[in-house]
Tab-separated table of C-alpha atoms in Angstrom:
chain	number	residue	atom	x	y	z
A	28	MET	CA	12.446	11.181	-2.367
A	29	ALA	CA	14.366	8.800	-0.942
A	30	ILE	CA	14.091	7.531	2.526
A	31	PHE	CA	17.640	8.732	4.537
A	32	ARG	CA	20.013	5.428	4.900
A	33	GLN	CA	22.562	4.696	7.500
A	34	PHE	CA	24.189	1.197	7.550
A	35	THR	CA	27.749	0.851	10.386
A	36	ALA	CA	28.528	-2.331	11.225
A	37	ASN	CA	31.748	-2.226	13.598
A	38	SER	CA	33.721	-4.931	13.279
A	39	ILE	CA	31.820	-7.343	11.589
A	40	SER	CA	32.616	-8.571	8.230
A	41	MET	CA	29.493	-7.647	5.692
A	42	LYS	CA	29.495	-9.105	2.323
A	43	PRO	CA	26.967	-8.331	-0.462
A	44	TYR	CA	24.428	-11.704	-0.236
A	45	PRO	CA	22.023	-10.847	-3.539
A	46	PHE	CA	18.734	-12.853	-4.480
A	47	TRP	CA	19.448	-15.500	-6.746
A	48	LYS	CA	15.773	-15.525	-8.030
A	49	GLU	CA	13.085	-13.260	-8.393
A	50	LEU	CA	11.350	-15.266	-6.277
A	51	ALA	CA	13.672	-15.310	-3.283
A	52	MET	CA	13.146	-11.869	-2.823
A	53	GLU	CA	9.077	-11.501	-3.329
A	54	ALA	CA	9.239	-14.481	-0.819
A	55	TYR	CA	11.644	-12.725	1.610
A	56	LEU	CA	8.720	-9.774	1.474
A	57	LEU	CA	5.387	-12.155	1.623
A	58	GLU	CA	7.658	-13.409	4.101
A	59	ASN	CA	8.136	-9.533	6.253
A	60	GLU	CA	5.727	-7.565	4.423
A	61	ASP	CA	5.994	-4.289	6.735
A	62	ILE	CA	9.038	-3.672	4.272
A	63	LEU	CA	7.126	-2.295	1.876
A	64	LYS	CA	6.016	0.936	3.273
A	65	LEU	CA	6.425	3.870	1.713
A	66	ASP	CA	6.312	6.442	4.265
A	67	GLU	CA	5.432	7.100	7.813
A	68	GLN	CA	1.645	8.519	6.686
A	69	ASN	CA	-1.704	6.892	4.369
A	70	PHE	CA	1.042	4.749	3.384
A	71	SER	CA	2.688	3.026	6.596
A	72	GLU	CA	0.121	-0.038	7.635
A	73	VAL	CA	1.036	-2.501	5.247
A	74	GLU	CA	-0.591	-6.021	4.890
A	75	VAL	CA	0.177	-8.553	1.407
A	76	LEU	CA	-2.825	-9.905	1.101
A	77	ASP	CA	-1.773	-12.318	-2.455
A	78	ALA	CA	0.885	-12.759	-4.643
A	79	GLU	CA	1.319	-14.259	-8.470
A	80	LEU	CA	-2.661	-13.070	-9.467
A	81	ALA	CA	-3.076	-13.665	-13.567
A	82	LEU	CA	-4.340	-10.587	-15.570
A	83	LYS	CA	-6.234	-9.973	-18.800
A	84	SER	CA	-4.603	-7.921	-20.901
A	85	GLY	CA	-2.201	-6.975	-18.905
A	86	ARG	CA	0.149	-6.848	-20.449
A	87	LYS	CA	0.961	-5.079	-24.059
A	88	THR	CA	1.557	-7.961	-25.185
A	89	GLY	CA	-1.152	-10.219	-23.429
A	90	ASP	CA	-2.507	-11.828	-20.406
A	91	GLY	CA	0.571	-10.958	-17.231
A	92	ARG	CA	0.733	-11.766	-13.413
A	93	ILE	CA	1.174	-9.024	-10.950
A	94	ASP	CA	3.543	-10.028	-8.671
A	95	ILE	CA	2.332	-8.614	-4.738
A	96	LEU	CA	-1.489	-7.066	-4.297
A	97	ALA	CA	-0.782	-5.436	-0.435
A	98	LYS	CA	-3.592	-2.750	0.970
A	99	TYR	CA	-2.663	0.411	2.499
A	100	GLY	CA	-4.683	1.279	5.481
A	101	GLY	CA	-8.596	1.724	4.581
A	102	GLU	CA	-7.835	3.451	1.635
A	103	TYR	CA	-5.036	1.971	-0.722
A	104	LEU	CA	-4.412	-1.539	-3.027
A	105	GLY	CA	-0.811	-1.587	-3.886
A	106	ILE	CA	0.209	-3.434	-7.214
A	107	VAL	CA	4.252	-4.356	-6.262
A	108	GLU	CA	6.568	-4.888	-9.272
A	109	ILE	CA	9.846	-6.763	-8.834
A	110	LYS	CA	12.574	-7.222	-10.394
A	111	LEU	CA	15.622	-8.917	-9.419
A	112	ASN	CA	17.554	-6.834	-10.729
A	113	GLU	CA	17.676	-2.700	-11.607
A	114	ILE	CA	14.374	-0.977	-11.933
A	115	ASP	CA	14.275	1.445	-14.453
A	116	GLU	CA	11.638	2.703	-17.081
A	117	LEU	CA	11.485	-0.306	-18.690
A	118	SER	CA	10.217	-1.300	-15.607
A	119	LEU	CA	7.828	1.408	-14.764
A	120	SER	CA	6.240	0.828	-17.911
A	121	GLN	CA	5.000	-2.735	-17.291
A	122	LEU	CA	4.062	-0.923	-13.686
A	123	GLU	CA	1.785	0.563	-16.465
A	124	ASP	CA	0.376	-2.289	-17.964
A	125	TYR	CA	-0.970	-3.605	-14.658
A	126	LEU	CA	-2.116	-0.127	-13.107
A	127	SER	CA	-4.481	-0.035	-16.122
A	128	VAL	CA	-6.491	-2.125	-16.185
A	129	SER	CA	-6.107	-3.124	-12.036
A	130	THR	CA	-10.003	-3.177	-11.799
A	131	GLN	CA	-10.355	-6.637	-13.004
A	132	ILE	CA	-8.564	-7.589	-9.713
A	133	LEU	CA	-11.746	-6.749	-7.978
A	134	SER	CA	-13.117	-9.454	-8.777
A	135	LEU	CA	-11.330	-12.169	-8.232
A	136	GLY	CA	-11.198	-12.217	-4.599
A	137	ASP	CA	-12.329	-11.143	-1.489
A	138	TYR	CA	-9.965	-8.631	-1.591
A	139	TRP	CA	-11.752	-5.375	-0.535
A	140	ASN	CA	-14.617	-4.471	1.543
A	141	GLU	CA	-14.474	-1.024	2.553
A	142	ASN	CA	-17.725	1.500	1.911
A	143	THR	CA	-15.433	3.671	-0.840
A	144	ALA	CA	-13.660	2.245	-3.640
A	145	PRO	CA	-10.059	1.568	-3.722
A	146	LYS	CA	-7.804	4.668	-4.065
A	147	TRP	CA	-4.153	2.850	-5.763
A	148	VAL	CA	-0.420	2.519	-5.718
A	149	GLY	CA	1.840	0.980	-7.858
A	150	LEU	CA	5.361	0.147	-6.398
A	151	LEU	CA	8.860	-1.268	-8.600
A	152	VAL	CA	11.164	-2.779	-6.471
A	153	GLY	CA	14.832	-4.405	-7.598
A	154	SER	CA	17.895	-4.333	-6.634
A	155	SER	CA	18.805	-1.046	-8.090
A	156	ILE	CA	17.662	2.006	-9.202
A	157	SER	CA	18.344	3.805	-13.008
A	158	ALA	CA	19.161	7.202	-12.319
A	159	GLY	CA	16.297	8.421	-14.761
A	160	LEU	CA	13.636	6.393	-12.560
A	161	GLN	CA	14.727	7.789	-9.221
A	162	GLU	CA	14.706	11.305	-10.700
A	163	ARG	CA	11.046	10.842	-12.183
A	164	LEU	CA	10.044	9.400	-8.793
A	165	SER	CA	11.995	11.059	-6.489
A	166	GLN	CA	9.959	14.798	-7.904
A	167	GLY	CA	6.583	12.732	-7.548
A	168	TYR	CA	5.421	10.743	-10.266
A	169	GLU	CA	2.022	9.570	-10.772
A	170	PHE	CA	0.151	7.284	-13.648
A	171	LYS	CA	-3.341	8.731	-14.482
A	172	GLU	CA	-2.828	10.483	-10.578
A	173	ILE	CA	-2.031	6.627	-9.600
A	174	PRO	CA	1.202	7.837	-6.567
A	175	ILE	CA	4.374	5.655	-7.980
A	176	ALA	CA	7.252	4.639	-5.771
A	177	GLY	CA	10.293	2.479	-6.197
A	178	MET	CA	11.714	0.063	-4.063
A	179	THR	CA	15.949	-0.778	-3.490
A	180	ILE	CA	16.323	-3.638	-1.440
A	181	LYS	CA	20.039	-4.782	-0.529
A	182	ARG	CA	20.735	-8.144	1.487
A	183	PHE	CA	24.393	-8.614	2.746
A	184	ARG	CA	25.964	-11.462	5.452
A	185	SER	CA	28.167	-11.464	7.734
A	186	ASP	CA	31.024	-13.394	8.886
A	187	LYS	CA	28.605	-14.881	11.837
A	188	ASN	CA	26.106	-15.840	8.861
A	189	GLU	CA	23.997	-12.945	10.564
A	190	VAL	CA	21.671	-11.437	7.453
A	191	PHE	CA	20.718	-7.969	6.705
A	192	VAL	CA	19.185	-6.273	4.475
A	193	ILE	CA	18.553	-2.808	3.381
A	194	SER	CA	16.120	-0.920	1.389
A	195	ASP	CA	15.413	2.742	-0.104
A	196	THR	CA	11.910	3.956	-1.051
A	197	TYR	CA	11.831	6.902	-3.464
A	198	PHE	CA	8.426	8.183	-2.692
A	199	ASN	CA	7.489	11.465	-3.452
A	200	PHE	CA	2.988	11.572	-2.300
A	201	SER	CA	1.784	15.792	-1.778
A	202	TYR	CA	-0.181	15.445	0.437
A	203	SER	CA	-3.318	17.698	1.211
A	204	ASN	CA	-5.814	18.081	3.797
A	205	LYS	CA	-8.969	16.212	1.573
A	206	ASP	CA	-6.289	13.106	2.639
A	207	TYR	CA	-6.567	13.374	6.722
A	208	SER	CA	-2.681	11.644	6.311
A	209	LYS	CA	-1.247	13.394	9.662
A	210	PHE	CA	-2.897	14.643	13.102
A	211	ILE	CA	-1.488	15.887	16.268
A	212	PHE	CA	-2.454	14.619	19.494
A	213	LYS	CA	-1.792	15.811	22.676
A	214	GLY	CA	1.592	16.933	21.196
A	215	LYS	CA	1.674	13.346	18.950
A	216	GLU	CA	1.740	12.830	14.951
A	217	TYR	CA	-0.250	9.469	14.260
A	218	ASN	CA	-1.219	8.498	10.957
A	219	LYS	CA	-5.602	7.040	10.692
A	220	GLY	CA	-5.099	4.475	12.256
A	221	ARG	CA	-2.597	4.958	14.734
A	222	LEU	CA	-4.598	7.958	15.872
A	223	VAL	CA	-7.515	6.066	16.603
A	224	ASN	CA	-5.371	4.209	18.563
A	225	ALA	CA	-4.083	7.257	20.556
A	226	VAL	CA	-7.537	8.341	21.465
A	227	VAL	CA	-9.271	5.126	22.125
A	228	ARG	CA	-6.415	4.604	24.502
A	229	ALA	CA	-6.033	8.012	26.208
A	230	HIS	CA	-10.124	7.861	26.722
A	231	VAL	CA	-9.777	4.294	28.695
A	232	GLU	CA	-7.659	6.044	30.712
A	233	ARG	CA	-9.670	8.679	31.236
A	234	ASN	CA	-11.710	6.773	32.493
A	235	PRO	CA	-10.712	3.479	34.183
A	236	GLU	CA	-13.910	2.379	35.144
A	237	ILE	CA	-15.305	2.051	31.701
A	238	THR	CA	-16.620	-0.738	30.697
A	239	TYR	CA	-16.516	-3.040	26.708
A	240	SER	CA	-20.042	-2.468	26.534
A	241	GLU	CA	-20.349	1.591	27.631
A	242	LEU	CA	-16.683	2.021	25.081
A	243	LYS	CA	-19.076	0.816	22.027
A	244	HIS	CA	-21.385	2.988	23.159
A	245	ASP	CA	-18.547	6.027	23.469
A	246	PHE	CA	-17.425	4.845	19.901
A	247	PRO	CA	-20.347	3.168	17.734
A	248	ASP	CA	-19.394	1.170	15.333
A	249	TYR	CA	-20.754	2.584	12.167
A	250	ILE	CA	-18.038	5.546	12.893
A	251	GLN	CA	-15.446	3.327	10.910
A	252	GLY	CA	-18.274	0.867	9.069
A	253	SER	CA	-18.050	-3.170	8.867
A	254	PHE	CA	-15.509	-3.773	11.766
A	255	GLY	CA	-16.219	-1.124	14.103
A	256	VAL	CA	-14.154	1.024	16.464
A	257	VAL	CA	-13.029	-1.374	18.906
A	258	ASP	CA	-13.680	-5.066	19.258
A	259	LEU	CA	-12.404	-7.514	21.537
A	260	THR	CA	-8.703	-9.108	21.071
A	261	SER	CA	-9.586	-12.594	21.361
A	262	ASN	CA	-12.153	-11.860	18.102
A	263	ALA	CA	-9.555	-9.610	16.515
A	264	GLU	CA	-7.733	-12.794	16.705
A	265	ASP	CA	-10.401	-14.491	15.098
A	266	ILE	CA	-11.111	-11.764	12.252
A	267	TYR	CA	-6.814	-12.211	11.758
A	268	GLN	CA	-7.295	-16.504	11.626
A	269	ARG	CA	-10.288	-16.897	9.324
A	270	LEU	CA	-9.234	-13.912	6.877
A	271	GLY	CA	-5.473	-14.210	7.005
A	272	HIS	CA	-5.335	-10.399	6.801
A	273	LYS	CA	-5.071	-8.142	10.365
A	274	ARG	CA	-7.986	-5.594	10.627
A	275	HIS	CA	-7.600	-4.542	14.695
A	276	TYR	CA	-3.908	-3.807	16.390
A	277	ILE	CA	-3.198	-7.255	17.795
A	278	LYS	CA	0.058	-6.705	19.416
A	279	GLU	CA	1.354	-6.674	23.131
A	280	ASP	CA	1.837	-3.386	22.581
A	281	GLU	CA	-1.422	-2.690	20.207
A	282	VAL	CA	-4.142	-3.749	22.607
A	283	ILE	CA	-6.207	-2.270	25.506
A	284	GLN	CA	-6.866	-3.236	28.534
A	285	LEU	CA	-10.145	-2.882	30.065
A	286	GLN	CA	-11.731	-3.957	33.657
A	287	ASP	CA	-12.343	-7.055	32.201
A	288	GLN	CA	-11.277	-6.811	28.714
A	289	ALA	CA	-8.508	-6.544	26.586
A	290	ILE	CA	-9.686	-4.658	23.113
A	291	SER	CA	-7.873	-3.895	19.838
A	292	THR	CA	-8.989	-1.259	17.537
A	293	CYS	CA	-9.748	-1.009	13.928
A	294	ASN	CA	-6.622	-0.357	12.064
A	295	GLN	CA	-8.768	0.437	8.195
A	296	TRP	CA	-9.415	3.910	7.745
A	297	HIS	CA	-10.415	6.348	4.954
A	298	PRO	CA	-10.863	10.820	4.888
A	299	GLU	CA	-14.905	9.670	5.087
A	300	ASN	CA	-14.330	7.460	8.239
A	301	ILE	CA	-11.505	8.926	9.974
A	302	LYS	CA	-13.457	12.508	9.966
A	303	SER	CA	-16.314	10.612	11.215
A	304	PHE	CA	-14.446	9.139	14.664
A	305	ILE	CA	-12.922	13.285	15.250
A	306	ASN	CA	-16.202	15.020	15.338
A	307	GLN	CA	-17.286	12.033	17.593
A	308	ALA	CA	-13.891	12.285	19.189
A	309	GLU	CA	-14.782	15.618	20.140
A	310	LYS	CA	-17.633	14.593	20.953
A	311	LEU	CA	-16.056	13.351	24.185
A	312	GLY	CA	-13.812	16.250	25.339
A	313	TRP	CA	-10.954	14.546	22.973
A	314	ARG	CA	-9.003	17.929	21.468
A	315	ILE	CA	-7.204	16.544	17.863
A	316	GLU	CA	-5.779	18.954	14.506
A	317	LEU	CA	-5.268	18.266	11.165
A	318	LYS	CA	-1.064	18.756	10.386
């Protein structure tokens, strides 16, 4: 479905400021990866892993090169295909070619360290979208059970050289209880990663004297897997610097303060390990509902 979008700039003169080259649009997305999020559920935690990856037999006419490889939480890898102008059925066909050989990406680099195999999602990005493609994606289109999304990006510049970017996303993913995609905790909705952050924060607030080792006992590492449920924020920042990818929530408003340590929760979650986390949280007295 298309995201409802309004844009108001009272008394500001706005002129179209299009990207002149496809690489310029790609560079903008690499620097602003949050734009690539597709919804507020499974596809809201996004990070760019790489760009310009060559794939053998990636096109019907021979080898190909994907524009951007992204990761969505601890569950999905996404192939992003960028077009300077309109995205249409031809663009979709090219993306499907890449998705057909997507598994070879796993041998090209250290892109996936989860205990479960990745799921895939495809994303087309352009300055506009054809009516036919918009209708298809808005109805919930999948290619070989791989969900496909479309996104349009428009750029404007004010008379004060301020730059404004508007993006519209066309994506209709059919969620089910098996997805474990949205939860209710203390009256608020959360996706997987944000749920963990909220529960751990509440647990610390309820136990203000809790130490880091005690917190690790309450939420053992094995629940999440390789990164653990929580880690010291200093360690989480080191992981980010070393890998170039965030595996924890490390922004100031995301960090949880203990008596003598700052800790960060992991953002890498999928249906299996989130179920383990919920089971443990409920043993500790917390109530979580699946929406």
